[in-house]
Amino acid sequence: MNNKHAGQAIVDSLALHGVERTFVVPGESYLAVLDGLYASEIDTVVCRHEGGAAYMAEAHGKLTGQPGVAMVTRGPGAANAFVALHTAWQDAVPMVLFVGLIPVADRMRESFQEFDPHAWFGTQCKRVFVLDEAERASEVVAEAFFAACSGRPGPVVIGLPEDVITHEVAGELHPVLPAVPELPETRPGTAHMSAVVGELVKRLPADAIYSFGAGNHCAWAQRYLPTRTFPSQLSTRNGSMGYSVPAAVAASLESPERLCVVVAGDGEFMMNGQEIATAMQHGATMLILVMDNGQYGTIRAHQEMHFPERVSGTQLANPDFAALCRAYGGHGETVTANDQAEAAIERALAAVTGRRQPALVHVHTDARHDLP
């Protein structure tokens, strides 16, 4: 008998329970489950915010009477999903929320994004399971579905320690589809972040404030944006996405005389980019660089390391971010080639410092060149 990892066992169990669709925001804490979904007939709906993914699962349960399934990562991802869990609890909606967790050996050490799922979720769901034994993967899924539907329906949480779900369990391996091909060797209409950041750095005042959330784009900000005035960098230690734009709004309102610069990825920006509307309403200004590589790049890198050429749950379809900023009343620029960077940065800075508008530069990048 062939073996499979526990992530595959979870997906197989979901299929046995009739699950046709799952709503996810990917995270490195549950890559094995994403890998299980790679060759599955279950439709993987890649969402832009954990709250949205969990709301979709709640609505699915409300419409069908069958548990809606969402998957999110630990710490900030779990926190973002909480309000939808509370909604399902109040409305008696069957729902199963899978949450990636830190490895078992790292518990009680203030590990990156560590939290106690029982303490966080215990009062707002019917059961909280933590899968500490890989062999019980299918059993725990079955118990969760039973709990979600029995008596008064409601949400159930399953915690997935990162190390446990990679362990092998007994079972037949399903034949897999051919690997999804790599991104094209050349992605037409792209620029390199070095060209855009280079033009920006030339024009930055000494007291500029920078904000960035979590993702590969942070490497460009942390490596190249100069910090000569304290405090000047706003970011997070816990890898929370969606921080950059709200932080810049607050910084601009607190220090309107200083230039605020946001460096965001396409996934990170879509978490809270709507706060440009708040900036417009209250007179906050900022220059936003959005690095659009069409994917959750950091998670994709982890995926390549552990499950090469098996792209699952990390690709994105993006809007025209420059047009979106203009729709809010700001200034928008699009950069699809290196030689467009200088003029785009000049115009964006003029909008911020001259007309006091938020400005966004949408940089289309090649996913192979995410990092400096």
Tab-separated table of C-alpha atoms in Angstrom:
chain	number	residue	atom	x	y	z
A	1	MET	CA	0.000	0.000	0.000
A	2	ASN	CA	1.320	3.406	-0.947
A	3	ASN	CA	1.411	6.250	1.534
A	4	LYS	CA	0.236	9.837	1.246
A	5	HIS	CA	0.756	12.864	3.440
A	6	ALA	CA	-1.917	13.942	5.909
A	7	GLY	CA	-2.749	16.989	3.786
A	8	GLN	CA	-3.846	14.652	1.005
A	9	ALA	CA	-5.846	12.593	3.511
A	10	ILE	CA	-7.710	15.750	4.567
A	11	VAL	CA	-8.588	16.613	0.973
A	12	ASP	CA	-9.686	13.039	0.265
A	13	SER	CA	-11.938	13.179	3.319
A	14	LEU	CA	-13.434	16.486	2.149
A	15	ALA	CA	-14.256	14.866	-1.186
A	16	LEU	CA	-15.911	11.926	0.591
A	17	HIS	CA	-18.081	14.437	2.461
A	18	GLY	CA	-19.270	15.894	-0.833
A	19	VAL	CA	-17.287	19.118	-0.698
A	20	GLU	CA	-17.130	20.638	-4.174
A	21	ARG	CA	-15.539	23.983	-3.358
A	22	THR	CA	-13.220	25.469	-0.762
A	23	PHE	CA	-12.376	29.133	-0.186
A	24	VAL	CA	-8.725	29.808	0.628
A	25	VAL	CA	-6.104	32.423	1.282
A	26	PRO	CA	-2.867	30.427	1.046
A	27	GLY	CA	-0.207	30.260	3.738
A	28	GLU	CA	2.999	28.315	4.273
A	29	SER	CA	1.470	26.781	7.396
A	30	TYR	CA	-0.779	24.440	5.383
A	31	LEU	CA	1.081	23.831	2.120
A	32	ALA	CA	0.448	20.077	2.335
A	33	VAL	CA	-3.310	20.632	2.138
A	34	LEU	CA	-2.878	22.979	-0.828
A	35	ASP	CA	-0.795	20.270	-2.440
A	36	GLY	CA	-3.620	17.818	-1.806
A	37	LEU	CA	-5.997	20.170	-3.585
A	38	TYR	CA	-3.670	20.391	-6.598
A	39	ALA	CA	-4.994	17.251	-8.303
A	40	SER	CA	-8.384	17.228	-6.596
A	41	GLU	CA	-11.712	17.827	-8.295
A	42	ILE	CA	-12.569	20.228	-5.459
A	43	ASP	CA	-12.683	23.778	-6.813
A	44	THR	CA	-10.098	25.934	-5.009
A	45	VAL	CA	-11.362	29.527	-4.862
A	46	VAL	CA	-8.378	31.789	-4.122
A	47	CYS	CA	-9.569	34.826	-2.142
A	48	ARG	CA	-8.000	38.198	-1.376
A	49	HIS	CA	-8.691	38.421	2.383
A	50	GLU	CA	-9.329	35.755	4.998
A	51	GLY	CA	-12.470	37.558	6.123
A	52	GLY	CA	-13.795	37.311	2.574
A	53	ALA	CA	-12.874	33.633	2.276
A	54	ALA	CA	-14.606	32.794	5.560
A	55	TYR	CA	-17.667	34.863	4.636
A	56	MET	CA	-17.914	32.918	1.369
A	57	ALA	CA	-17.831	29.651	3.298
A	58	GLU	CA	-20.494	30.959	5.690
A	59	ALA	CA	-22.729	32.032	2.799
A	60	HIS	CA	-22.265	28.645	1.137
A	61	GLY	CA	-23.402	26.919	4.323
A	62	LYS	CA	-26.343	29.286	4.669
A	63	LEU	CA	-27.491	28.668	1.098
A	64	THR	CA	-26.986	24.907	0.896
A	65	GLY	CA	-27.329	23.653	4.458
A	66	GLN	CA	-24.020	21.820	3.975
A	67	PRO	CA	-20.834	22.975	5.710
A	68	GLY	CA	-18.991	25.670	3.825
A	69	VAL	CA	-15.220	25.152	3.913
A	70	ALA	CA	-12.575	27.858	4.272
A	71	MET	CA	-8.811	27.587	4.768
A	72	VAL	CA	-6.590	30.284	6.261
A	73	THR	CA	-3.156	30.554	7.793
A	74	ARG	CA	-2.154	31.084	11.416
A	75	GLY	CA	-2.044	34.310	13.447
A	76	PRO	CA	-3.200	37.278	11.340
A	77	GLY	CA	-5.001	35.029	8.856
A	78	ALA	CA	-6.957	33.343	11.631
A	79	ALA	CA	-7.775	36.716	13.190
A	80	ASN	CA	-9.099	38.039	9.880
A	81	ALA	CA	-11.449	35.051	9.575
A	82	PHE	CA	-12.867	35.435	13.083
A	83	VAL	CA	-15.765	37.773	12.277
A	84	ALA	CA	-17.188	35.296	9.747
A	85	LEU	CA	-16.890	32.518	12.318
A	86	HIS	CA	-18.825	34.689	14.771
A	87	THR	CA	-21.459	35.272	12.066
A	88	ALA	CA	-21.849	31.537	11.473
A	89	TRP	CA	-22.136	30.987	15.240
A	90	GLN	CA	-24.843	33.630	15.645
A	91	ASP	CA	-26.770	32.483	12.555
A	92	ALA	CA	-26.436	28.719	13.229
A	93	VAL	CA	-24.693	28.058	9.908
A	94	PRO	CA	-22.671	24.870	9.313
A	95	MET	CA	-19.095	25.774	8.446
A	96	VAL	CA	-15.647	24.197	8.772
A	97	LEU	CA	-12.671	26.522	9.077
A	98	PHE	CA	-9.218	25.003	8.591
A	99	VAL	CA	-6.447	27.060	10.196
A	100	GLY	CA	-2.747	26.419	9.666
A	101	LEU	CA	-0.695	26.323	12.883
A	102	ILE	CA	2.959	26.444	13.889
A	103	PRO	CA	4.858	23.122	14.185
A	104	VAL	CA	4.146	21.202	17.381
A	105	ALA	CA	7.748	21.509	18.594
A	106	ASP	CA	7.548	25.324	18.433
A	107	ARG	CA	4.587	25.728	20.785
A	108	MET	CA	4.845	27.919	23.895
A	109	ARG	CA	7.932	29.713	22.553
A	110	GLU	CA	6.297	32.870	21.204
A	111	SER	CA	6.932	31.472	17.741
A	112	PHE	CA	6.158	33.450	14.609
A	113	GLN	CA	2.353	33.872	14.373
A	114	GLU	CA	1.745	31.543	17.343
A	115	PHE	CA	-1.675	31.633	18.996
A	116	ASP	CA	-3.952	29.316	20.974
A	117	PRO	CA	-6.868	28.234	18.733
A	118	HIS	CA	-8.887	26.971	21.691
A	119	ALA	CA	-8.631	30.322	23.474
A	120	TRP	CA	-9.321	32.329	20.321
A	121	PHE	CA	-12.198	30.349	18.857
A	122	GLY	CA	-13.582	28.232	21.686
A	123	THR	CA	-16.471	30.536	22.625
A	124	GLN	CA	-17.614	31.152	19.045
A	125	CYS	CA	-17.837	27.681	17.530
A	126	LYS	CA	-19.163	24.238	18.355
A	127	ARG	CA	-15.802	22.445	18.463
A	128	VAL	CA	-12.123	23.231	18.075
A	129	PHE	CA	-9.951	20.347	16.876
A	130	VAL	CA	-6.163	20.404	16.622
A	131	LEU	CA	-4.725	17.629	14.463
A	132	ASP	CA	-1.758	16.438	16.517
A	133	GLU	CA	-1.674	12.938	14.983
A	134	ALA	CA	-1.460	12.612	11.210
A	135	GLU	CA	-3.158	9.210	11.261
A	136	ARG	CA	-6.328	10.847	12.608
A	137	ALA	CA	-6.706	13.305	9.720
A	138	SER	CA	-9.753	11.662	8.129
A	139	GLU	CA	-11.305	10.959	11.530
A	140	VAL	CA	-11.012	14.594	12.624
A	141	VAL	CA	-12.565	15.855	9.393
A	142	ALA	CA	-15.473	13.423	9.837
A	143	GLU	CA	-15.980	14.525	13.446
A	144	ALA	CA	-15.890	18.170	12.406
A	145	PHE	CA	-18.547	17.711	9.734
A	146	PHE	CA	-20.739	15.788	12.147
A	147	ALA	CA	-20.402	18.492	14.784
A	148	ALA	CA	-21.120	21.290	12.295
A	149	CYS	CA	-24.388	19.681	11.175
A	150	SER	CA	-25.723	17.949	14.274
A	151	GLY	CA	-28.257	19.590	16.595
A	152	ARG	CA	-28.137	23.353	16.151
A	153	PRO	CA	-25.758	23.803	13.184
A	154	GLY	CA	-22.700	25.969	13.584
A	155	PRO	CA	-19.029	26.501	12.768
A	156	VAL	CA	-16.176	24.159	13.652
A	157	VAL	CA	-12.441	24.921	13.572
A	158	ILE	CA	-9.700	22.437	12.668
A	159	GLY	CA	-6.148	23.486	13.526
A	160	LEU	CA	-3.448	22.041	11.286
A	161	PRO	CA	0.095	22.034	12.715
A	162	GLU	CA	2.477	22.625	9.820
A	163	ASP	CA	4.666	19.605	10.576
A	164	VAL	CA	1.875	17.113	11.298
A	165	ILE	CA	0.108	17.538	7.957
A	166	THR	CA	3.307	16.670	6.074
A	167	HIS	CA	3.609	13.291	7.841
A	168	GLU	CA	2.779	10.217	5.814
A	169	VAL	CA	-0.302	8.151	6.524
A	170	ALA	CA	-1.351	4.811	5.092
A	171	GLY	CA	-3.480	5.010	1.971
A	172	GLU	CA	-3.454	4.714	-1.783
A	173	LEU	CA	-1.995	7.646	-3.650
A	174	HIS	CA	-4.270	9.017	-6.331
A	175	PRO	CA	-2.765	9.504	-9.789
A	176	VAL	CA	-1.871	13.142	-10.250
A	177	LEU	CA	-2.408	15.448	-13.160
A	178	PRO	CA	0.602	16.685	-15.113
A	179	ALA	CA	2.324	19.546	-13.335
A	180	VAL	CA	1.009	23.005	-14.078
A	181	PRO	CA	3.674	24.610	-16.258
A	182	GLU	CA	5.890	27.365	-14.958
A	183	LEU	CA	5.044	30.940	-15.718
A	184	PRO	CA	6.151	31.879	-19.235
A	185	GLU	CA	9.867	32.453	-19.680
A	186	THR	CA	9.132	36.037	-20.554
A	187	ARG	CA	6.076	37.812	-19.299
A	188	PRO	CA	5.295	40.515	-21.866
A	189	GLY	CA	4.562	43.991	-20.594
A	190	THR	CA	6.527	43.827	-17.341
A	191	ALA	CA	9.039	46.069	-15.596
A	192	HIS	CA	11.667	45.331	-12.960
A	193	MET	CA	11.110	46.718	-9.477
A	194	SER	CA	14.720	47.911	-9.382
A	195	ALA	CA	13.949	50.469	-12.099
A	196	VAL	CA	10.938	51.867	-10.234
A	197	VAL	CA	12.528	51.838	-6.775
A	198	GLY	CA	15.679	53.388	-8.189
A	199	GLU	CA	13.755	56.338	-9.630
A	200	LEU	CA	11.871	56.754	-6.371
A	201	VAL	CA	14.968	56.733	-4.156
A	202	LYS	CA	16.511	59.563	-6.205
A	203	ARG	CA	13.600	61.807	-5.269
A	204	LEU	CA	12.883	60.906	-1.650
A	205	PRO	CA	13.158	63.548	1.064
A	206	ALA	CA	15.233	62.694	4.117
A	207	ASP	CA	12.199	62.469	6.405
A	208	ALA	CA	9.984	60.200	4.258
A	209	ILE	CA	7.826	57.618	6.050
A	210	TYR	CA	7.525	54.111	4.613
A	211	SER	CA	4.906	51.455	5.271
A	212	PHE	CA	4.735	47.881	4.037
A	213	GLY	CA	2.912	44.749	5.120
A	214	ALA	CA	4.029	41.199	4.336
A	215	GLY	CA	5.301	39.642	1.125
A	216	ASN	CA	8.249	39.556	-1.244
A	217	HIS	CA	7.754	43.246	-1.999
A	218	CYS	CA	9.015	44.060	1.505
A	219	ALA	CA	12.542	43.110	0.468
A	220	TRP	CA	12.634	46.073	-1.925
A	221	ALA	CA	11.529	48.512	0.777
A	222	GLN	CA	13.777	47.120	3.490
A	223	ARG	CA	16.848	46.967	1.301
A	224	TYR	CA	16.681	50.198	-0.690
A	225	LEU	CA	14.501	52.829	0.956
A	226	PRO	CA	16.777	55.051	3.091
A	227	THR	CA	15.902	55.744	6.721
A	228	ARG	CA	17.458	58.943	8.041
A	229	THR	CA	14.744	60.090	10.449
A	230	PHE	CA	13.280	58.160	13.386
A	231	PRO	CA	10.625	56.852	13.256
A	232	SER	CA	10.333	56.281	9.536
A	233	GLN	CA	9.397	52.626	8.922
A	234	LEU	CA	5.983	51.176	9.696
A	235	SER	CA	5.657	47.411	9.368
A	236	THR	CA	4.838	44.303	11.396
A	237	ARG	CA	6.776	41.477	13.011
A	238	ASN	CA	3.928	38.991	12.722
A	239	GLY	CA	3.749	38.934	8.920
A	240	SER	CA	0.285	40.475	8.793
A	241	MET	CA	-0.959	41.394	5.320
A	242	GLY	CA	-3.106	44.456	4.679
A	243	TYR	CA	-1.118	46.745	6.984
A	244	SER	CA	0.571	49.100	4.540
A	245	VAL	CA	-2.225	51.375	3.285
A	246	PRO	CA	-4.012	51.872	6.650
A	247	ALA	CA	-0.647	52.597	8.300
A	248	ALA	CA	0.131	55.219	5.673
A	249	VAL	CA	-3.253	56.887	6.208
A	250	ALA	CA	-2.518	57.224	9.922
A	251	ALA	CA	1.032	58.432	9.268
A	252	SER	CA	-0.124	61.088	6.819
A	253	LEU	CA	-2.749	62.394	9.202
A	254	GLU	CA	-0.222	62.508	12.047
A	255	SER	CA	2.622	64.014	9.988
A	256	PRO	CA	1.070	65.713	6.963
A	257	GLU	CA	4.329	67.529	6.206
A	258	ARG	CA	6.173	64.238	5.537
A	259	LEU	CA	5.940	62.153	2.367
A	260	CYS	CA	4.357	58.752	3.062
A	261	VAL	CA	5.360	55.903	0.752
A	262	VAL	CA	3.621	52.527	0.598
A	263	VAL	CA	5.281	49.498	-0.965
A	264	ALA	CA	2.732	46.721	-1.431
A	265	GLY	CA	2.309	43.509	-3.368
A	266	ASP	CA	-0.840	42.748	-5.325
A	267	GLY	CA	-2.062	40.292	-2.678
A	268	GLU	CA	-1.199	42.577	0.229
A	269	PHE	CA	-2.748	45.663	-1.368
A	270	MET	CA	-6.087	43.935	-1.951
A	271	MET	CA	-6.421	43.198	1.764
A	272	ASN	CA	-7.045	46.850	2.700
A	273	GLY	CA	-6.505	48.979	-0.391
A	274	GLN	CA	-10.022	50.339	-0.009
A	275	GLU	CA	-8.668	52.626	2.708
A	276	ILE	CA	-7.636	54.984	-0.098
A	277	ALA	CA	-11.238	56.132	0.242
A	278	THR	CA	-10.534	57.033	3.866
A	279	ALA	CA	-7.434	58.923	2.776
A	280	MET	CA	-9.488	60.927	0.285
A	281	GLN	CA	-12.200	61.664	2.831
A	282	HIS	CA	-9.790	62.938	5.491
A	283	GLY	CA	-7.096	64.548	3.380
A	284	ALA	CA	-4.344	61.967	3.848
A	285	THR	CA	-1.807	61.643	1.017
A	286	MET	CA	0.607	58.894	0.083
A	287	LEU	CA	2.505	57.390	-2.817
A	288	ILE	CA	1.676	53.712	-3.280
A	289	LEU	CA	3.833	51.301	-5.280
A	290	VAL	CA	1.979	48.069	-6.082
A	291	MET	CA	4.200	45.213	-7.256
A	292	ASP	CA	1.896	43.046	-9.367
A	293	ASN	CA	3.361	39.606	-10.048
A	294	GLY	CA	-0.010	37.867	-10.308
A	295	GLN	CA	0.474	35.651	-7.285
A	296	TYR	CA	0.916	35.320	-3.547
A	297	GLY	CA	4.673	35.314	-4.157
A	298	THR	CA	6.040	34.335	-0.752
A	299	ILE	CA	3.669	31.384	-0.429
A	300	ARG	CA	4.437	30.387	-4.011
A	301	ALA	CA	8.154	30.294	-3.118
A	302	HIS	CA	7.463	28.002	-0.149
A	303	GLN	CA	5.318	25.874	-2.438
A	304	GLU	CA	8.162	25.500	-4.938
A	305	MET	CA	10.520	24.464	-2.140
A	306	HIS	CA	8.285	21.714	-0.773
A	307	PHE	CA	6.090	20.757	-3.738
A	308	PRO	CA	7.951	21.758	-6.928
A	309	GLU	CA	5.889	22.576	-10.018
A	310	ARG	CA	2.588	21.981	-8.207
A	311	VAL	CA	0.939	25.415	-8.218
A	312	SER	CA	-2.140	25.357	-6.016
A	313	GLY	CA	-4.050	28.262	-4.515
A	314	THR	CA	-1.450	30.972	-5.090
A	315	GLN	CA	-2.214	32.496	-8.518
A	316	LEU	CA	-4.171	35.768	-8.727
A	317	ALA	CA	-6.236	37.667	-11.303
A	318	ASN	CA	-5.864	41.372	-10.605
A	319	PRO	CA	-7.765	44.555	-11.466
A	320	ASP	CA	-6.278	47.702	-12.949
A	321	PHE	CA	-4.923	49.168	-9.705
A	322	ALA	CA	-4.169	52.569	-11.258
A	323	ALA	CA	-7.758	52.887	-12.465
A	324	LEU	CA	-8.969	51.800	-9.033
A	325	CYS	CA	-7.015	54.618	-7.384
A	326	ARG	CA	-8.413	57.099	-9.885
A	327	ALA	CA	-11.916	55.855	-9.105
A	328	TYR	CA	-11.321	56.773	-5.463
A	329	GLY	CA	-10.295	60.269	-6.585
A	330	GLY	CA	-6.533	59.723	-6.523
A	331	HIS	CA	-3.874	59.659	-9.220
A	332	GLY	CA	-2.962	56.404	-10.996
A	333	GLU	CA	0.029	55.364	-13.089
A	334	THR	CA	0.809	52.076	-14.839
A	335	VAL	CA	4.348	50.838	-15.503
A	336	THR	CA	4.849	47.941	-17.912
A	337	ALA	CA	8.435	48.659	-18.983
A	338	ASN	CA	11.558	49.977	-17.259
A	339	ASP	CA	11.725	53.112	-19.391
A	340	GLN	CA	8.300	54.199	-18.116
A	341	ALA	CA	9.389	54.312	-14.478
A	342	GLU	CA	10.958	57.791	-14.350
A	343	ALA	CA	7.994	59.674	-15.802
A	344	ALA	CA	5.471	57.660	-13.774
A	345	ILE	CA	7.272	58.382	-10.486
A	346	GLU	CA	7.586	62.082	-11.387
A	347	ARG	CA	3.868	62.424	-12.100
A	348	ALA	CA	2.878	60.439	-9.021
A	349	LEU	CA	5.063	62.542	-6.731
A	350	ALA	CA	3.656	65.710	-8.278
A	351	ALA	CA	0.139	64.512	-7.466
A	352	VAL	CA	1.081	63.756	-3.848
A	353	THR	CA	3.182	66.808	-3.054
A	354	GLY	CA	1.521	69.327	-5.369
A	355	ARG	CA	-2.169	68.457	-5.574
A	356	ARG	CA	-2.233	66.599	-2.223
A	357	GLN	CA	-3.756	63.460	-3.762
A	358	PRO	CA	-3.046	59.841	-2.972
A	359	ALA	CA	-1.170	58.399	-5.947
A	360	LEU	CA	-0.644	54.787	-6.989
A	361	VAL	CA	1.932	53.339	-9.369
A	362	HIS	CA	0.874	49.912	-10.643
A	363	VAL	CA	4.074	48.046	-11.549
A	364	HIS	CA	3.601	44.915	-13.641
A	365	THR	CA	6.513	42.623	-12.752
A	366	ASP	CA	7.847	39.259	-13.856
A	367	ALA	CA	7.226	36.708	-11.107
A	368	ARG	CA	10.763	35.339	-11.553
A	369	HIS	CA	12.183	38.667	-10.340
A	370	ASP	CA	10.313	39.115	-7.067
A	371	LEU	CA	13.376	39.734	-4.924
A	372	PRO	CA	16.341	42.108	-5.150
